[in-house]
Coordinates of C-alpha atoms in Angstrom, one line a residue:
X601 CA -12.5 10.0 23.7
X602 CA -10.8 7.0 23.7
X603 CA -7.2 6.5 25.8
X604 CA -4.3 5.2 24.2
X605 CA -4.9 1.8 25.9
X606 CA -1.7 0.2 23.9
X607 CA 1.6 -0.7 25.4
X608 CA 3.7 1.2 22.9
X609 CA 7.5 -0.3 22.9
X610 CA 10.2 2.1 23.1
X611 CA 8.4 5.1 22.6
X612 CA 11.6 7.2 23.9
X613 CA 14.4 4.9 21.5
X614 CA 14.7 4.3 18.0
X615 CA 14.9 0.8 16.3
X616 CA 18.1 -0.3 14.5
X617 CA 20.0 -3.0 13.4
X618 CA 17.5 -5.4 15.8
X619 CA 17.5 -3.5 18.9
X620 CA 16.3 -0.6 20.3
X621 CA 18.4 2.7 20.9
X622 CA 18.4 5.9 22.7
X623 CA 17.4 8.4 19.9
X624 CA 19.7 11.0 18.9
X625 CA 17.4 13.9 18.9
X626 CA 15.5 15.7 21.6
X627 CA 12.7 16.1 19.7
X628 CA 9.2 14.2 19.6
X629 CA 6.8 13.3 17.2
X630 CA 3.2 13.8 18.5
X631 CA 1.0 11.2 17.6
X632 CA -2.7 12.8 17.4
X633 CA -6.0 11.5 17.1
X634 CA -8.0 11.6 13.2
X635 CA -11.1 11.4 15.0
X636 CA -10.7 13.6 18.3
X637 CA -7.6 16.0 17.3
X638 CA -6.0 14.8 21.0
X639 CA -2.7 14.1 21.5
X640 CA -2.4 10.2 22.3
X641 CA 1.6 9.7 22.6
X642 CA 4.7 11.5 22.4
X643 CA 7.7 9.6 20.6
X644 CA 11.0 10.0 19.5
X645 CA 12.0 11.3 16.3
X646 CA 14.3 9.4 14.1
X647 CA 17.2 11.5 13.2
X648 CA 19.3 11.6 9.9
X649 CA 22.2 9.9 12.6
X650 CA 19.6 7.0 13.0
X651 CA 19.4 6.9 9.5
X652 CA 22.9 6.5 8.8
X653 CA 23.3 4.1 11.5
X654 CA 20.5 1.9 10.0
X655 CA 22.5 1.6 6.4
X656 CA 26.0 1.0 8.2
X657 CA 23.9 -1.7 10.2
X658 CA 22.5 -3.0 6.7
X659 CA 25.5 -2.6 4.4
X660 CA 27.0 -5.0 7.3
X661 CA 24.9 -7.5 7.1
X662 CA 24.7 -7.8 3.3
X663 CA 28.6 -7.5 3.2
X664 CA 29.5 -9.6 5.8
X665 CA 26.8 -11.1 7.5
X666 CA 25.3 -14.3 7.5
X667 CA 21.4 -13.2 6.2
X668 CA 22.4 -13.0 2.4
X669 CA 24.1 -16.3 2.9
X670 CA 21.7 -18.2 4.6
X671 CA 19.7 -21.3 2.8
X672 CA 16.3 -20.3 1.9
X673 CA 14.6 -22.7 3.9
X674 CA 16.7 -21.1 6.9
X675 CA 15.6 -17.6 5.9
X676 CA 12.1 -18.5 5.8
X677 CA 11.8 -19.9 9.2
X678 CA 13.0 -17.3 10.7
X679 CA 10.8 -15.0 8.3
X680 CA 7.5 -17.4 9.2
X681 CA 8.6 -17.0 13.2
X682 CA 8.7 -13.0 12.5
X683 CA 5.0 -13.1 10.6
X684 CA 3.7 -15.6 13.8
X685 CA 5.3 -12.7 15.9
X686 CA 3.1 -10.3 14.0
X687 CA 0.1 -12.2 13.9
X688 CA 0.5 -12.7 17.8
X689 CA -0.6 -8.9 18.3
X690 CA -2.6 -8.5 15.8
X691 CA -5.6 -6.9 18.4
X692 CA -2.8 -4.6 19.5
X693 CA -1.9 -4.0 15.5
X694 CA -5.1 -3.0 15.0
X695 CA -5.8 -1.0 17.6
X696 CA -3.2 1.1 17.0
X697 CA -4.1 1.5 13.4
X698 CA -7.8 2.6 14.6
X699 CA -6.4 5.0 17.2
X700 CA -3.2 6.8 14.7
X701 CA -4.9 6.5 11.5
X702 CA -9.0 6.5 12.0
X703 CA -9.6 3.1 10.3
X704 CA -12.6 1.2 11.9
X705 CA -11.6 -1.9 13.6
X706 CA -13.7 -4.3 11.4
X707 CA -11.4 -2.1 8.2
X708 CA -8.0 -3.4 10.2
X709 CA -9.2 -6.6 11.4
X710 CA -9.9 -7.8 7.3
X711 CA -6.4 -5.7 6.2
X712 CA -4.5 -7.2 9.1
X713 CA -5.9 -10.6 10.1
X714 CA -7.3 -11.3 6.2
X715 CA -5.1 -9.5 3.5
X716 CA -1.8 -9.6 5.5
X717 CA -1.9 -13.0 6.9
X718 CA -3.0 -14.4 3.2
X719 CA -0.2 -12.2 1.8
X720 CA 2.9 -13.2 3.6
X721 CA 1.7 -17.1 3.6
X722 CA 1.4 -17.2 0.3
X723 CA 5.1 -16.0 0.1
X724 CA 6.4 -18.0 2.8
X725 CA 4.8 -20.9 1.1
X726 CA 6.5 -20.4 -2.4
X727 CA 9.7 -18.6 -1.5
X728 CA 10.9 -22.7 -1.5
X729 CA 9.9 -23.7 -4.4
X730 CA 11.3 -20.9 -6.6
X731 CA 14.1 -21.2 -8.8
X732 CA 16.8 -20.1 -6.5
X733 CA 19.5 -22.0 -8.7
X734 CA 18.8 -23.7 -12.2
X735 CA 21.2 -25.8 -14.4
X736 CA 20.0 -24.9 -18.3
X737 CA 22.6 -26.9 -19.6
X738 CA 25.7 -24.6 -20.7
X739 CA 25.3 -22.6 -17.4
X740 CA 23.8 -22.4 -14.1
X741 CA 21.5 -19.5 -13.1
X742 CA 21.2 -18.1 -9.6
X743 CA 18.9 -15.6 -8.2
X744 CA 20.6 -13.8 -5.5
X745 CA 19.5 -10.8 -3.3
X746 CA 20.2 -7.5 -4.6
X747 CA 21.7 -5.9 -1.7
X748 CA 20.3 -3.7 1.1
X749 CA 16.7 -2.5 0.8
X750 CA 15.0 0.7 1.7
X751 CA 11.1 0.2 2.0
X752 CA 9.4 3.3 2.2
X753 CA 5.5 2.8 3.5
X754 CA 2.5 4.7 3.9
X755 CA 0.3 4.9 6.2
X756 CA -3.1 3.7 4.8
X757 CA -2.1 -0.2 5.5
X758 CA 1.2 -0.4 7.3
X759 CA 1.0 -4.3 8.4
X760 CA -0.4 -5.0 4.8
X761 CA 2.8 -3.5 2.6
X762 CA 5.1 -5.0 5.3
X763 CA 3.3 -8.5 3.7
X764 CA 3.8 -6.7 0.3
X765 CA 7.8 -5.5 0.6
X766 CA 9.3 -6.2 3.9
X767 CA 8.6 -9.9 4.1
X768 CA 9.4 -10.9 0.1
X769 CA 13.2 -8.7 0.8
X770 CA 13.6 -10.5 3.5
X771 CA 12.7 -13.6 1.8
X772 CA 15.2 -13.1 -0.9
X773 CA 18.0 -12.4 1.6
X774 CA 18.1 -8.4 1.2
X775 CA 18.3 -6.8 4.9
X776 CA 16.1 -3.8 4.9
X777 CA 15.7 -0.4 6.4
X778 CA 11.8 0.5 6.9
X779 CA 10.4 3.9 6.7
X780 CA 6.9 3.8 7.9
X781 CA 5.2 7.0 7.2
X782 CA 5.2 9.2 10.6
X783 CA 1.6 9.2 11.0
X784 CA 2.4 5.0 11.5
X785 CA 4.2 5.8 14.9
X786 CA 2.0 2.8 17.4
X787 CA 2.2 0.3 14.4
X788 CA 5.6 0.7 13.5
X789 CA 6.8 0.4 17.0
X790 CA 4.5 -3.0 17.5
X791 CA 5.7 -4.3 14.5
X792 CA 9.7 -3.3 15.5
X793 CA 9.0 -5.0 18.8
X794 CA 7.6 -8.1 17.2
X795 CA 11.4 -8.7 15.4
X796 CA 13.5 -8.2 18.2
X797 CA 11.8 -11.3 20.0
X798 CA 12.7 -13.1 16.4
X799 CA 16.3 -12.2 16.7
X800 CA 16.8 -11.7 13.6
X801 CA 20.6 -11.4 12.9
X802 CA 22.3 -8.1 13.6
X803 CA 21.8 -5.6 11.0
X804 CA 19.5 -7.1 8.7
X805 CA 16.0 -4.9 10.2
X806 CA 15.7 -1.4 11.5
X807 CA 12.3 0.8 11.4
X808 CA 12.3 4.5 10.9
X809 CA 9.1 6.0 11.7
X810 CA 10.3 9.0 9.8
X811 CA 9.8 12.5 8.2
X812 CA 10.8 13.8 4.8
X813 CA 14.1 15.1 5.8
X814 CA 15.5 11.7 6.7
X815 CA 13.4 9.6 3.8
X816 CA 15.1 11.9 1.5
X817 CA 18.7 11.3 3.0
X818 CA 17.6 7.6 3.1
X819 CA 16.4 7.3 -0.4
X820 CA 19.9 9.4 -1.1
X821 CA 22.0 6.9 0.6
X822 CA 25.1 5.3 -1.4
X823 CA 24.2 2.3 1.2
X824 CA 21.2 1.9 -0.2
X825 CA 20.5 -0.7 -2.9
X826 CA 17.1 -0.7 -4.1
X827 CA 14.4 1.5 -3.2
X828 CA 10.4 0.2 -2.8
X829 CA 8.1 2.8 -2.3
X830 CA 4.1 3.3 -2.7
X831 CA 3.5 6.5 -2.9
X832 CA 2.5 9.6 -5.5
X833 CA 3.8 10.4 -9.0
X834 CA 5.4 13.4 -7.2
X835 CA 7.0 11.6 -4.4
X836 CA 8.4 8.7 -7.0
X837 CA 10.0 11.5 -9.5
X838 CA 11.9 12.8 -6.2
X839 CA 13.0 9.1 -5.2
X840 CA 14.1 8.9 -9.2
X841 CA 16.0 11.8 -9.0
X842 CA 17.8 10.9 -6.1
X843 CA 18.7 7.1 -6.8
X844 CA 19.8 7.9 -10.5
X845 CA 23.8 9.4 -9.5
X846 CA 24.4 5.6 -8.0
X847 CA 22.1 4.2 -10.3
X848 CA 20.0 2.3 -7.9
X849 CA 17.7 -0.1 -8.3
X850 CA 13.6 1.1 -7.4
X851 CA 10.1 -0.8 -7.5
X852 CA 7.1 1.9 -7.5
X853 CA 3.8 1.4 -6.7
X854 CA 2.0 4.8 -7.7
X855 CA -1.4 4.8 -7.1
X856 CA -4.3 5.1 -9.6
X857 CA -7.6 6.5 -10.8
X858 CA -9.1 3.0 -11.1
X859 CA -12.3 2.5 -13.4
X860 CA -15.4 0.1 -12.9
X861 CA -16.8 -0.5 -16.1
X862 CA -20.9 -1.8 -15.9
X863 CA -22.1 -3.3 -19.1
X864 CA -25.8 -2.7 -20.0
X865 CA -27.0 -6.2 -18.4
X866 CA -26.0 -5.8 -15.3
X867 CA -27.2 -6.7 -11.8
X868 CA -26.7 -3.7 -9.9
X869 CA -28.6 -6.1 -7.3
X870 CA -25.9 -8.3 -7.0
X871 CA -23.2 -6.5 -7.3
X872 CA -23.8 -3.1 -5.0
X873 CA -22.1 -4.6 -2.2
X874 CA -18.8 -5.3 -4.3
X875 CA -18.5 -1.8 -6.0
X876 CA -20.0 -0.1 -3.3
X877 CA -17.2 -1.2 -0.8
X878 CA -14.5 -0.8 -3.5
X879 CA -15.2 2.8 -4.5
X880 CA -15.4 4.0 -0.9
X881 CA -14.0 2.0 1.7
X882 CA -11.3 3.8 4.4
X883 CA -12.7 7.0 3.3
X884 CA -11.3 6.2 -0.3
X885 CA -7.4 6.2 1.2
X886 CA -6.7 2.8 -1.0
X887 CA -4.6 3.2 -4.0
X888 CA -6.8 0.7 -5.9
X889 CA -10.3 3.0 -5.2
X890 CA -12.5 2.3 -8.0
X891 CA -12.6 6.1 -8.1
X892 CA -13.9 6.2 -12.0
X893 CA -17.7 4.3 -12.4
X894 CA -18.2 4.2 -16.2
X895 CA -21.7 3.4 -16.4
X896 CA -24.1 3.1 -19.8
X897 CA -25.6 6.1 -20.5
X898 CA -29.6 4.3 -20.6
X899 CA -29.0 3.5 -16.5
X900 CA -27.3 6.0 -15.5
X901 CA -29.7 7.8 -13.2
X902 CA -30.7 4.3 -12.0
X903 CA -26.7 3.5 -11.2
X904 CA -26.6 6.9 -9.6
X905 CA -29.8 6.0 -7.3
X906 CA -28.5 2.9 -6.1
X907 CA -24.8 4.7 -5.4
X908 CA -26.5 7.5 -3.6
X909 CA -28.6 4.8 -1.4
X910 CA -24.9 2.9 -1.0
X911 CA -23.0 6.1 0.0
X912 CA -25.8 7.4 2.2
X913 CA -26.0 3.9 4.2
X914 CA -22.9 4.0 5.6
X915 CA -22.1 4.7 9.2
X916 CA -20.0 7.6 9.8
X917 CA -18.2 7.6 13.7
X918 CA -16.1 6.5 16.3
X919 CA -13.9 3.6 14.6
X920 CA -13.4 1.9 18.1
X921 CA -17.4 1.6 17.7
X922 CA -18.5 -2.1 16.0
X923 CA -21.3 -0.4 14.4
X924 CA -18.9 2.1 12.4
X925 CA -18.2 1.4 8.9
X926 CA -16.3 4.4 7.8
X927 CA -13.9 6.4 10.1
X928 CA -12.1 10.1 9.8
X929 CA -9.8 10.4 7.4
X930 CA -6.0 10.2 8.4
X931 CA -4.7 13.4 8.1
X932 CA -5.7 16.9 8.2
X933 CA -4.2 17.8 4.5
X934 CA -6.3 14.7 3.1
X935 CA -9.6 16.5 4.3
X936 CA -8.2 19.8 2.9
X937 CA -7.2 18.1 -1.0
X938 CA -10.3 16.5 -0.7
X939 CA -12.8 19.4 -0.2
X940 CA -10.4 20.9 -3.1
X941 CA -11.2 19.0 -5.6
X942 CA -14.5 18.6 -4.8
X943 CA -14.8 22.5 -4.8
X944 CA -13.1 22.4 -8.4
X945 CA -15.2 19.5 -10.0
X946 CA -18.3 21.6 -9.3
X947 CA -16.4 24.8 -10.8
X948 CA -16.3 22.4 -14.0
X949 CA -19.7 21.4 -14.0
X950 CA -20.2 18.2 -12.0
X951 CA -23.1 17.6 -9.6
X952 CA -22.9 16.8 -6.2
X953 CA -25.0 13.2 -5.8
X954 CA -24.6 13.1 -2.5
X955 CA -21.9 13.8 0.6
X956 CA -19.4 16.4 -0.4
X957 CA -19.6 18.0 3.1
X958 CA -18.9 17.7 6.9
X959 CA -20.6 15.8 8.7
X960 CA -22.3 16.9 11.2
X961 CA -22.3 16.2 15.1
X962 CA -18.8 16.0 14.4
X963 CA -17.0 19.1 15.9
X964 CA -13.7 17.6 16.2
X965 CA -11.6 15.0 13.8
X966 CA -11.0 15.3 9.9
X967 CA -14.8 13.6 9.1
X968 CA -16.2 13.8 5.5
X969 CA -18.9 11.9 4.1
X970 CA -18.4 9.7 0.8
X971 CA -19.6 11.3 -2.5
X972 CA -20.6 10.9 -5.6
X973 CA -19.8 12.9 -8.2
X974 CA -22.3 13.1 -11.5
X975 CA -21.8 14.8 -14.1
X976 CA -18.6 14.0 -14.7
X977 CA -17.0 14.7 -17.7
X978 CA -13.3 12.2 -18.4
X979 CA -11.6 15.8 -18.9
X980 CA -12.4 17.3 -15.9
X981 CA -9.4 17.3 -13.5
X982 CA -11.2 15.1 -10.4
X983 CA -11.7 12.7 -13.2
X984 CA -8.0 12.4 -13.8
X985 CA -6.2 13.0 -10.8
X986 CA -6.2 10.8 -7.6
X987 CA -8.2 12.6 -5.0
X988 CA -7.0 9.9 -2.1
X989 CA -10.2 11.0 -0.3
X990 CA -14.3 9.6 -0.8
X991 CA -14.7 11.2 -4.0
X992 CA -16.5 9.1 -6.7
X993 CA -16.9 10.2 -10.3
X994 CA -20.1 8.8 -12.6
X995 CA -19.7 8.7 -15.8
X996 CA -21.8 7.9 -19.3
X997 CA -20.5 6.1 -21.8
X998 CA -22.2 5.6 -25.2
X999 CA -20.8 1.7 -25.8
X1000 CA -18.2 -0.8 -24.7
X1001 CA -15.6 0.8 -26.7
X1002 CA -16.1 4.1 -25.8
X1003 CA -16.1 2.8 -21.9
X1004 CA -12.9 1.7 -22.6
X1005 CA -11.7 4.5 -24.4
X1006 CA -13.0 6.5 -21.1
X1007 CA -11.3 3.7 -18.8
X1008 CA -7.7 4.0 -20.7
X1009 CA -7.9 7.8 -20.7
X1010 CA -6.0 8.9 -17.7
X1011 CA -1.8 8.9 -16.7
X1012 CA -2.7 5.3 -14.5
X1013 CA -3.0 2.1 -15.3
X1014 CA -2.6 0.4 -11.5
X1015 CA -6.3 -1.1 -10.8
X1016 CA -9.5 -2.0 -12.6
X1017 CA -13.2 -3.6 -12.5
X1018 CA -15.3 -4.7 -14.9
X1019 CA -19.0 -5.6 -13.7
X1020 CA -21.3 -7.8 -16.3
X1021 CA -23.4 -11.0 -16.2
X1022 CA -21.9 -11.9 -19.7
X1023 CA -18.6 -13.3 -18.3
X1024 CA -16.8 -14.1 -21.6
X1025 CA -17.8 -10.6 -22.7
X1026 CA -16.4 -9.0 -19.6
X1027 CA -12.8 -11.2 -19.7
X1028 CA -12.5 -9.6 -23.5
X1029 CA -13.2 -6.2 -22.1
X1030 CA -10.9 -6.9 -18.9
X1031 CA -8.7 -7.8 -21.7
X1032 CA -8.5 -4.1 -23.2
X1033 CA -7.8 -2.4 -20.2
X1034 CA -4.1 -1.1 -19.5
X1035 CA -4.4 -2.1 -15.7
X1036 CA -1.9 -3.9 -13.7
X1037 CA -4.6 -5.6 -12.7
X1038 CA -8.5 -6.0 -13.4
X1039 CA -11.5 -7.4 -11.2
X1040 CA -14.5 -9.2 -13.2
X1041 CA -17.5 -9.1 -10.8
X1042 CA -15.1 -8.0 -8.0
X1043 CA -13.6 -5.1 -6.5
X1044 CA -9.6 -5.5 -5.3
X1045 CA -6.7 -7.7 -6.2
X1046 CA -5.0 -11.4 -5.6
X1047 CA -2.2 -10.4 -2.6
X1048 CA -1.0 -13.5 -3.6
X1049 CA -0.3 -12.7 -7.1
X1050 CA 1.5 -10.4 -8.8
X1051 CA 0.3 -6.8 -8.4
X1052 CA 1.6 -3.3 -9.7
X1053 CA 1.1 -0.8 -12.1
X1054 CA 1.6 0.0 -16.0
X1055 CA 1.6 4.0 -17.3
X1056 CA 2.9 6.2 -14.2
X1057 CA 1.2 3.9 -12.0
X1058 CA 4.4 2.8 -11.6
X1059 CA 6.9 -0.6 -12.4
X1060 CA 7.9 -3.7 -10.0
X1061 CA 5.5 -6.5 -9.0
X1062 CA 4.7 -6.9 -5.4
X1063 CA 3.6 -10.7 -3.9
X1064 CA 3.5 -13.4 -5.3
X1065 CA 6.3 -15.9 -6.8
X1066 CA 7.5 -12.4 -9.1
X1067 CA 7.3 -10.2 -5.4
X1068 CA 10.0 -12.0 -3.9
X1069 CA 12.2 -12.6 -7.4
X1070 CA 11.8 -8.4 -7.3
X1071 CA 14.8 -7.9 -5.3
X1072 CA 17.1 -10.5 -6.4
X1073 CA 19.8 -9.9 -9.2
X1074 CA 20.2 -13.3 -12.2
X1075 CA 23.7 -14.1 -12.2
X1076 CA 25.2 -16.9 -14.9
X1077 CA 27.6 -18.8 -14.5
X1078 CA 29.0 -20.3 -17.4
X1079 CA 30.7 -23.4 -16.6
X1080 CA 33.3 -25.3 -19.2
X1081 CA 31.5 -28.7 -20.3
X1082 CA 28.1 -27.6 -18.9
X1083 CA 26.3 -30.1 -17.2
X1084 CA 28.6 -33.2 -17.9
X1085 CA 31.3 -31.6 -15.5
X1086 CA 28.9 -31.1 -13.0
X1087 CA 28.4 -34.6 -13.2
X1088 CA 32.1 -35.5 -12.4

């Protein structure tokens, strides 16, 4: 067992408006262990009275306060000072990650110190350069922040979607409430801590560690301007029912059922390490899990092989432990859906490869070993619905147009691969694919570029130059002699 060895900052207070405060409830949150089932820390639960408090402290700032007004050079360096805050602790960031959500500290240390970093630089780079204010000629054009932002985060990469929402909201002027998931308790309080040295001014941060009872008053808020959320279908029709009496604005990131398409000549060779990582890593809790292999039907038992060998390679254990590459997974109800649907696919004819079982010499934490699915029939409901677990499906195809017939045939359309040494021939099939975005010879996506889904994968772009432009509104102003009397 390892001890919570992490200073956690206000672990009896909430954080609102920029500073911390004595929680309203007398009630805790326990924080337990994925991999032990021990009880690391007891904090305070955010109460719907911190919620409302956050939004007064928000609609304050946006109303009245100087954030929204600010130059965007100004808010930049005072954004770039909060990232440098972050990246200060990021051995305590990860840590925490490691010890509240299982992920293996090489698994953080890429997210944290590789994705993040590269994510919020790239915006902190461009956020200059865009066109804040343009003269067309008959009227000027402004981009201005859309109001007061509620960023709802989950807890598979809590530093990463604070590159991906928090920091381009902040960018574009919005102050913003965020609603880590409560299994994010150590993070969110490291990462709270880290903006009140910034001093950011009052009102335009608070961080809510909270359950569903106060996401759903948040998401409910009149106070609340736009909503960002990556989460499930489910969870994004709720947030749609709620914002639509007040109209509010919402960005969705959904999650997918990603395919990997392999073309006959491929190198399984060379690329193994690529779609091995991407169709597994943190236990398959990544909403861009190539989930779906479509493989030719004259190498499939050969693409199975090599996937079993993959799979079986892995190192299940401790994530505080170097040698570890995959960790518990994060939750007790993941382990449950998981074995589910693997319990259903076989009902519906699929094979177990390999995995699809405990572990063993693992008599505590939520352990389950990566597995591969064959067999697997498009149809068949873990070929169509997101497991969130390490649950791979293989399936034949009999040519490149049925593969993409198999690839298009499910409600997502957030994440893709396509794996051939013919690269004109895998752009044009990349090409056909109704992805928000699409790998060739690669697993993953560009943080800095735009990224988000089409179908009910959901609508917004996150990073990039359109990330940030996501929560601002256009506004023209149509001015009497255009440009000439601007002149005068």
């Amino acid at each position: 067992m390892h001890e919570l060895d992490i200073d956690i900052p206000g672990p009896d207070a909430v954080f609102i408006g920029g500073e911390w405060h004595s929680s309203t409830s007398t009630e805790c949150i326990d924080v337990i262990s994925p991999s032990t089932e021990d009880l690391l820390i007891r904090v305070a639960k955010p109460e719907i009275e911190d919620a409302d408090a956050a939004v007064a402290a928000a609609r304050t700032a946006y109303d009245s306060g100087p954030w929204p007004r600010m130059s965007v050079s100004e808010r930049t360096e005072t954004v770039r000072r909060f990232c440098t805050a972050m990246e200060s602790i990021f051995p305590e960031l990860t840590r925490a990650w490691a010890f509240e959500s299982g992920a293996p500290l090489k698994h953080g240390t890429m997210m944290n110190e590789g994705a993040s970093a590269m994510a919020w630089q790239a915006s902190l780079d461009i956020a200059p350069t865009l066109p804040w204010e343009e003269d067309r000629g008959d009227a000027i054009i402004r981009r201005e922040p859309t109001g007061t932002v509620l960023a709802i985060l989950t807890n598979n990469g809590p530093v990463p979607l604070m590159a991906m929402k928090v920091v381009p909201a902040l960018l574009a002027g919005c102050p913003v409430v965020v609603k880590h998931a409560p299994e994010s308790q150590l993070t969110a309080h490291l990462i709270a801590e880290a903006a009140r040295t910034v001093g950011f001014p009052p009102g335009v941060l608070s961080f809510l560690p909270a359950g569903t009872e106060v996401t759903q008053h948040l998401v409910s808020h009149p106070g609340i301007d736009l909503v960002t959320v990556t989460g499930s279908q489910v969870i994004a029709r709720d947030i749609l029912q709620r914002t639509a009496p007040r109209l509010a604005r919402t960005a969705l990131e959904l999650g997918g059922k990603s395919p990997a398409i392999l073309t006959e000549d491929v190198d399984l060779g060379e690329v193994m390490q690529t779609l091995g990582d991407g169709s597994s890593a943190f236990m398959g809790q990544i909403c861009v899990l190539l989930s779906r292999i479509i493989v030719p039907r004259s190498r499939y038992s050969e693409v199975e092989a090599a996937l079993v060998d993959y799979y079986t390679s892995l190192v299940i254990g401790d994530p505080f432990d170097a040698a570890t590459d995959r960790g518990p997974l994060s939750v007790e109800r993941a382990r449950t859906r998981t074995e589910a649907f693997v319990d259903g696919a076989v009902a519906e004819g699929a094979r177990i490869a390999c995995g699809g079982k405990r572990p063993e010499g693992f008599p505590k934490g939520w352990y389950y070993e990566p597995t591969l699915l064959a067999d697997v029939e498009n149809k068949m409901t873990v070929a169509q619905e997101e497991v969130f677990g390490p649950v791979v499906c293989l399936i034949g195809y009999d040519d490149i147009e049925h593969a993409v017939q198999i690839a298009n045939d499910t409600p997502y359309g957030l994440a893709a691969a396509v794996y051939s040494k013919d690269a004109p021939a895998a752009l044009d099939i990349a090409r056909k694919l109704r992805a928000g975005s699409v790998g060739v010879n690669v697993a993953g996506m560009s943080l800095s570029q735009p990224f988000g889904g089409v179908k009910q994968s959901g609508w917004g772009r996150e990073c990039g130059p359109e990330g940030i432009l996501e929560f601002t509104d256009l506004k023209q102003m149509l001015v009497a002699g255009g440009s000439s009397f601007l002149s005068q």
